[in-house]
Short mmCIF file of C-alpha atoms in Angstrom, two decimals:
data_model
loop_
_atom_site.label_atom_id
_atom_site.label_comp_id
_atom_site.label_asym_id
_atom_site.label_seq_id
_atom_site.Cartn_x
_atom_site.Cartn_y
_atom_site.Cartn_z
CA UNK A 1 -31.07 36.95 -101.39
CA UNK A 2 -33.60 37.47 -104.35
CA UNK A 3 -35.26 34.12 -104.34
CA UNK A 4 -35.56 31.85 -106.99
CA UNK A 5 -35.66 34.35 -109.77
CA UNK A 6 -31.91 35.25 -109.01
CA UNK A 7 -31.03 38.58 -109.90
CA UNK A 8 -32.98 39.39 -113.37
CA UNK A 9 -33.28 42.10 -115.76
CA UNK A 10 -36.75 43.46 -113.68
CA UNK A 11 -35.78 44.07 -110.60
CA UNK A 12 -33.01 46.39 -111.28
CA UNK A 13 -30.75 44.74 -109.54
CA UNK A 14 -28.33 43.43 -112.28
CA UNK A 15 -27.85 46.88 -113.46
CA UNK A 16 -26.42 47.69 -110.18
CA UNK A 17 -23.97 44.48 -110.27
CA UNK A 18 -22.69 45.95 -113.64
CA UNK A 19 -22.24 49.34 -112.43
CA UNK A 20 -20.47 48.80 -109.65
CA UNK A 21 -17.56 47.48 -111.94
CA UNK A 22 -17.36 50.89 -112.95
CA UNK A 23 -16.64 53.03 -109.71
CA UNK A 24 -13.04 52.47 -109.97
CA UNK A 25 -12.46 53.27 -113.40
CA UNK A 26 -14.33 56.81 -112.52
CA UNK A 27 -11.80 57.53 -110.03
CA UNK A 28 -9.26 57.38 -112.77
CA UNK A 29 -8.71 53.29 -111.65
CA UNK A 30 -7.47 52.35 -108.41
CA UNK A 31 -3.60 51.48 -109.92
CA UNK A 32 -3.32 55.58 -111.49
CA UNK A 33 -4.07 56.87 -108.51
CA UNK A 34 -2.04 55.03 -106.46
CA UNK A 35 1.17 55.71 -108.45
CA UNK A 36 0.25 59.32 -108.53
CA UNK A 37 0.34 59.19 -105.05
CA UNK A 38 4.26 57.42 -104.99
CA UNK A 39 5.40 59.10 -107.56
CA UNK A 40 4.56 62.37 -107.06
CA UNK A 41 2.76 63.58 -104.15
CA UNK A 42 4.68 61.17 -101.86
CA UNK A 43 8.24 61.94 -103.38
CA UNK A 44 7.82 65.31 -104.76
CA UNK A 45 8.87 66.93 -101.29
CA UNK A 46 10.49 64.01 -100.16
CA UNK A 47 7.69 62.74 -98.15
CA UNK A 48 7.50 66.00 -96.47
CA UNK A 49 3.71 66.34 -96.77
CA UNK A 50 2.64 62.67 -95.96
CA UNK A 51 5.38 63.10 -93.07
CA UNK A 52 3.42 66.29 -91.54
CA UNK A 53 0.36 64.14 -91.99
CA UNK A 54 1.42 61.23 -90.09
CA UNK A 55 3.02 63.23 -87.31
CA UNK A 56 -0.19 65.14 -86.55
CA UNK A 57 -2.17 61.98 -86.59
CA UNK A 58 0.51 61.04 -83.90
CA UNK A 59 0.12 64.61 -82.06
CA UNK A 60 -3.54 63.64 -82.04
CA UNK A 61 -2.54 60.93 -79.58
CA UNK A 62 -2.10 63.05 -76.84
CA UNK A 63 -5.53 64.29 -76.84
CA UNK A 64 -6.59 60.66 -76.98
CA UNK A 65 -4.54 60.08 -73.84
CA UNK A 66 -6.33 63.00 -71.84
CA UNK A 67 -9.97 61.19 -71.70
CA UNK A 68 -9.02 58.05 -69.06
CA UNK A 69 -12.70 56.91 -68.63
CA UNK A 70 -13.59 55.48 -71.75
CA UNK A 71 -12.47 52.08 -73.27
CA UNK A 72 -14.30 53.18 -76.39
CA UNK A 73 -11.20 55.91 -76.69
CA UNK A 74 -8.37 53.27 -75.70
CA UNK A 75 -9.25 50.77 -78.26
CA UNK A 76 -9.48 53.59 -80.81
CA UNK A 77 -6.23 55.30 -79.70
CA UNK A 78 -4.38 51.84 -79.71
CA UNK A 79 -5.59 50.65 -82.49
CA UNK A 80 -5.01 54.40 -84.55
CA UNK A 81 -1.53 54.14 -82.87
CA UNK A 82 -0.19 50.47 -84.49
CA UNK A 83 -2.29 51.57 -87.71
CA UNK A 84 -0.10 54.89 -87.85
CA UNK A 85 3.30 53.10 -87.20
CA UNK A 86 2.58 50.36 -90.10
CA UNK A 87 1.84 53.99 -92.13
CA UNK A 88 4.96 55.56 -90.92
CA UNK A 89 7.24 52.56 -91.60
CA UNK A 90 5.46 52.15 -95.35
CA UNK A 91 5.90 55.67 -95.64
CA UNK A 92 9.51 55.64 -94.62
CA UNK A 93 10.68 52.20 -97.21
CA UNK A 94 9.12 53.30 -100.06
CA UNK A 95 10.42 56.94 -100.23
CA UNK A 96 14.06 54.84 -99.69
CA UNK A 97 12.68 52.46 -102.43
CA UNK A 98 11.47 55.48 -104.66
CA UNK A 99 14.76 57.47 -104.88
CA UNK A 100 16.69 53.92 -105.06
CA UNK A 101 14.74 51.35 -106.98
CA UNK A 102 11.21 53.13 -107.84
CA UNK A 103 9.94 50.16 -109.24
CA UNK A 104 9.51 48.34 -106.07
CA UNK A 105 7.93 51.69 -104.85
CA UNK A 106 5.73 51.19 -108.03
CA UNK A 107 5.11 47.57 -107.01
CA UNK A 108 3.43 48.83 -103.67
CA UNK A 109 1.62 51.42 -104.36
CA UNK A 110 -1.61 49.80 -104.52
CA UNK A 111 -1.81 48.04 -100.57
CA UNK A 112 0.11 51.46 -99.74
CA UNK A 113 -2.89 53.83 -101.30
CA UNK A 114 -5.56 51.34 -99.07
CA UNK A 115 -3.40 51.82 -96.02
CA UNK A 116 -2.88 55.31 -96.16
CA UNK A 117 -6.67 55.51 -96.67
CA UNK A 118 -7.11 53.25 -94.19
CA UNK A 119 -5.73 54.92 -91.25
CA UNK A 120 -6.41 58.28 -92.57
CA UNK A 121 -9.96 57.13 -92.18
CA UNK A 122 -9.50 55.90 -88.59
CA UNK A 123 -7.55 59.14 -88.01
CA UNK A 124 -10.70 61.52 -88.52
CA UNK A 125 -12.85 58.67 -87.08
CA UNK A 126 -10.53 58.98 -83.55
CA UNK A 127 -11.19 62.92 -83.81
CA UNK A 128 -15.13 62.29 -84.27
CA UNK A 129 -14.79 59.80 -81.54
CA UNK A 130 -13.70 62.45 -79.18
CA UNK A 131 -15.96 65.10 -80.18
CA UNK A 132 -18.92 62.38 -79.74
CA UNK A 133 -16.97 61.59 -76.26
CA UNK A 134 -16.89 65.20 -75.19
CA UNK A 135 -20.58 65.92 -76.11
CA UNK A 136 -21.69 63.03 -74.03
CA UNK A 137 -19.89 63.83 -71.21
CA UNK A 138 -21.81 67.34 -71.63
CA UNK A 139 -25.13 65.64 -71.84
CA UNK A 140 -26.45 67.01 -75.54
CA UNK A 141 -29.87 66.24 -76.31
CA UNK A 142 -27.85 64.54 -79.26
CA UNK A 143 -27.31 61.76 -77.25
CA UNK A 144 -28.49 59.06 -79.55
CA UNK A 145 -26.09 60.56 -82.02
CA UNK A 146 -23.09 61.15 -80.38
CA UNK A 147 -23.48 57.11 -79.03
CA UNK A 148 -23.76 55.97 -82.28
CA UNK A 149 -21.07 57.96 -83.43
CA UNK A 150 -18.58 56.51 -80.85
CA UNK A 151 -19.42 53.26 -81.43
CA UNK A 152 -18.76 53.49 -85.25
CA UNK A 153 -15.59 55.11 -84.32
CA UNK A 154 -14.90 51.89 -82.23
CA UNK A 155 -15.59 49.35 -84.91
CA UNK A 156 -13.46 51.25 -87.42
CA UNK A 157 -10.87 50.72 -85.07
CA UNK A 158 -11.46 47.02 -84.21
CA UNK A 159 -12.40 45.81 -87.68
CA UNK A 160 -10.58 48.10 -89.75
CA UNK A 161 -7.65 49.67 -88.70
CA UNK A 162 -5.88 46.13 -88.33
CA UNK A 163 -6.02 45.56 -91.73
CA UNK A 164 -2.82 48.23 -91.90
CA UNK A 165 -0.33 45.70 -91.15
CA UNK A 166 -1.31 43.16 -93.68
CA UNK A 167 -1.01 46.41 -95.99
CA UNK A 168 1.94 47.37 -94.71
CA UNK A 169 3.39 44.10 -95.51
CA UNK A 170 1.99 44.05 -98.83
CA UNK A 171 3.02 47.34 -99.85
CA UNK A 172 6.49 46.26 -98.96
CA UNK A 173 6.56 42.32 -99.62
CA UNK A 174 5.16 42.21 -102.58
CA UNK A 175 7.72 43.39 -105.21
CA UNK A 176 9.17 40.17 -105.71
CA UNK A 177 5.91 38.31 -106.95
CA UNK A 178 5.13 41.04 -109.02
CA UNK A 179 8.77 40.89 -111.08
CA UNK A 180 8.72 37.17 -110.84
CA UNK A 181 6.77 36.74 -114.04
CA UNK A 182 8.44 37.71 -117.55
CA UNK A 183 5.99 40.22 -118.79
CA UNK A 184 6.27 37.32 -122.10
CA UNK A 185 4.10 34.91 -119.35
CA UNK A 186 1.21 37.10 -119.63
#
C-alpha cells in the first residue's frame, strides 16, 4: 500500500498503527464493558430494559411491512428481523445463565456486547432506511442523499447484520472452551 518504503517513521503512518491499539483500552477495554453490560445493566431489572429494547426494534417491523415497493426495505426488514431473534434468544439464555451459573453469562459477554451492537446498529439503520425511503418517494432535492442513505442501510443489512448468528452462537457456545483450560495452563 506504501511502496517499498513500508510504513516508516515519516509518513506518519506507523503512529497511526500504534494508536489504534489503543481505542479499546479508552473505552474502558472491550471485556469491562461487556460484563458491565451482563452483569448489571442486563440483569439488574431482569432484562427488563434490553427486553423493551428488543421488542420495539420488533414493533419497528410493522412499519417496515407498510412500504411494499422497495426490495431495499425487505432485505433490511428480513435481515433486522433474524438479527433481532439471534438478540432475543442471547438475551433470553444468558439472563437464565446469569441468575443460574453467571459464569457462563460471564463467558459470553464479549460476542453478546458485538451482537447487541450489531443489531442495535442495523435497528437505527432500518429507521434511517425508511426516512431516506419516505423522502424519496416525496421527491427532496436531497435526492443524492437520501439514495445513498438507503443503500448503506442495505449493506448493513446484507453484510452485517448476519454476523448476529455466529454471535449468537458464540455468546452461548463458547463457555466450555473458555473453562477448558486450568487457569495453571496460562
Amino acid at each position: 500500500v506504501h511502496g517499498g518504503a513500508g510504513f516508516i517513521e515519516e509518513t506518519g503512518v506507523a503512529q497511526y498503527l500504534r494508536d489504534v491499539r489503543i481505542t479499546p483500552i479508552y473505552e474502558g477495554t472491550n471485556g469491562i464493558q461487556a460484563l458491565d453490560l451482563v452483569r448489571r445493566k442486563l440483569a439488574a431489572d431482569a432484562g427488563a430494559t434490553v427486553t423493551a429494547m428488543i421488542e420495539e426494534m420488533r414493533a419497528f417491523d410493522g412499519a417496515l411491512c407498510e412500504v411494499q415497493d422497495s426490495e431495499a426495505l425487505a432485505v433490511i426488514r428480513a435481515r433486522l428481523a433474524e438479527a433481532g431473534s439471534a438478540l432475543a434468544r442471547t438475551t433470553h439464555q444468558l439472563l437464565d445463565a446469569a441468575a443460574h451459573e453467571p459464569e457462563l453469562a460471564d463467558a459470553g459477554a464479549v460476542p453478546y456486547l458485538e451482537l447487541f451492537g450489531t443489531v442495535y446498529g442495523g435497528y437505527l439503520m432500518a429507521r434511517a432506511a425508511l426516512i431516506a425511503r419516505r423522502r424519496l418517494a416525496e421527491g427532496t432535492d436531497d435526492s443524492g442523499f437520501y439514495a445513498a442513505k438507503l443503500a448503506t442501510a442495505e449493506f448493513y443489512a446484507s453484510a452485517i447484520l448476519p454476523r448476529a448468528a455466529a454471535l449468537e452462537h458464540a455468546a452461548l457456545g463458547g463457555a466450555a472452551a473458555v473453562f477448558g483450560v486450568n487457569e495453571h495452563e496460562f
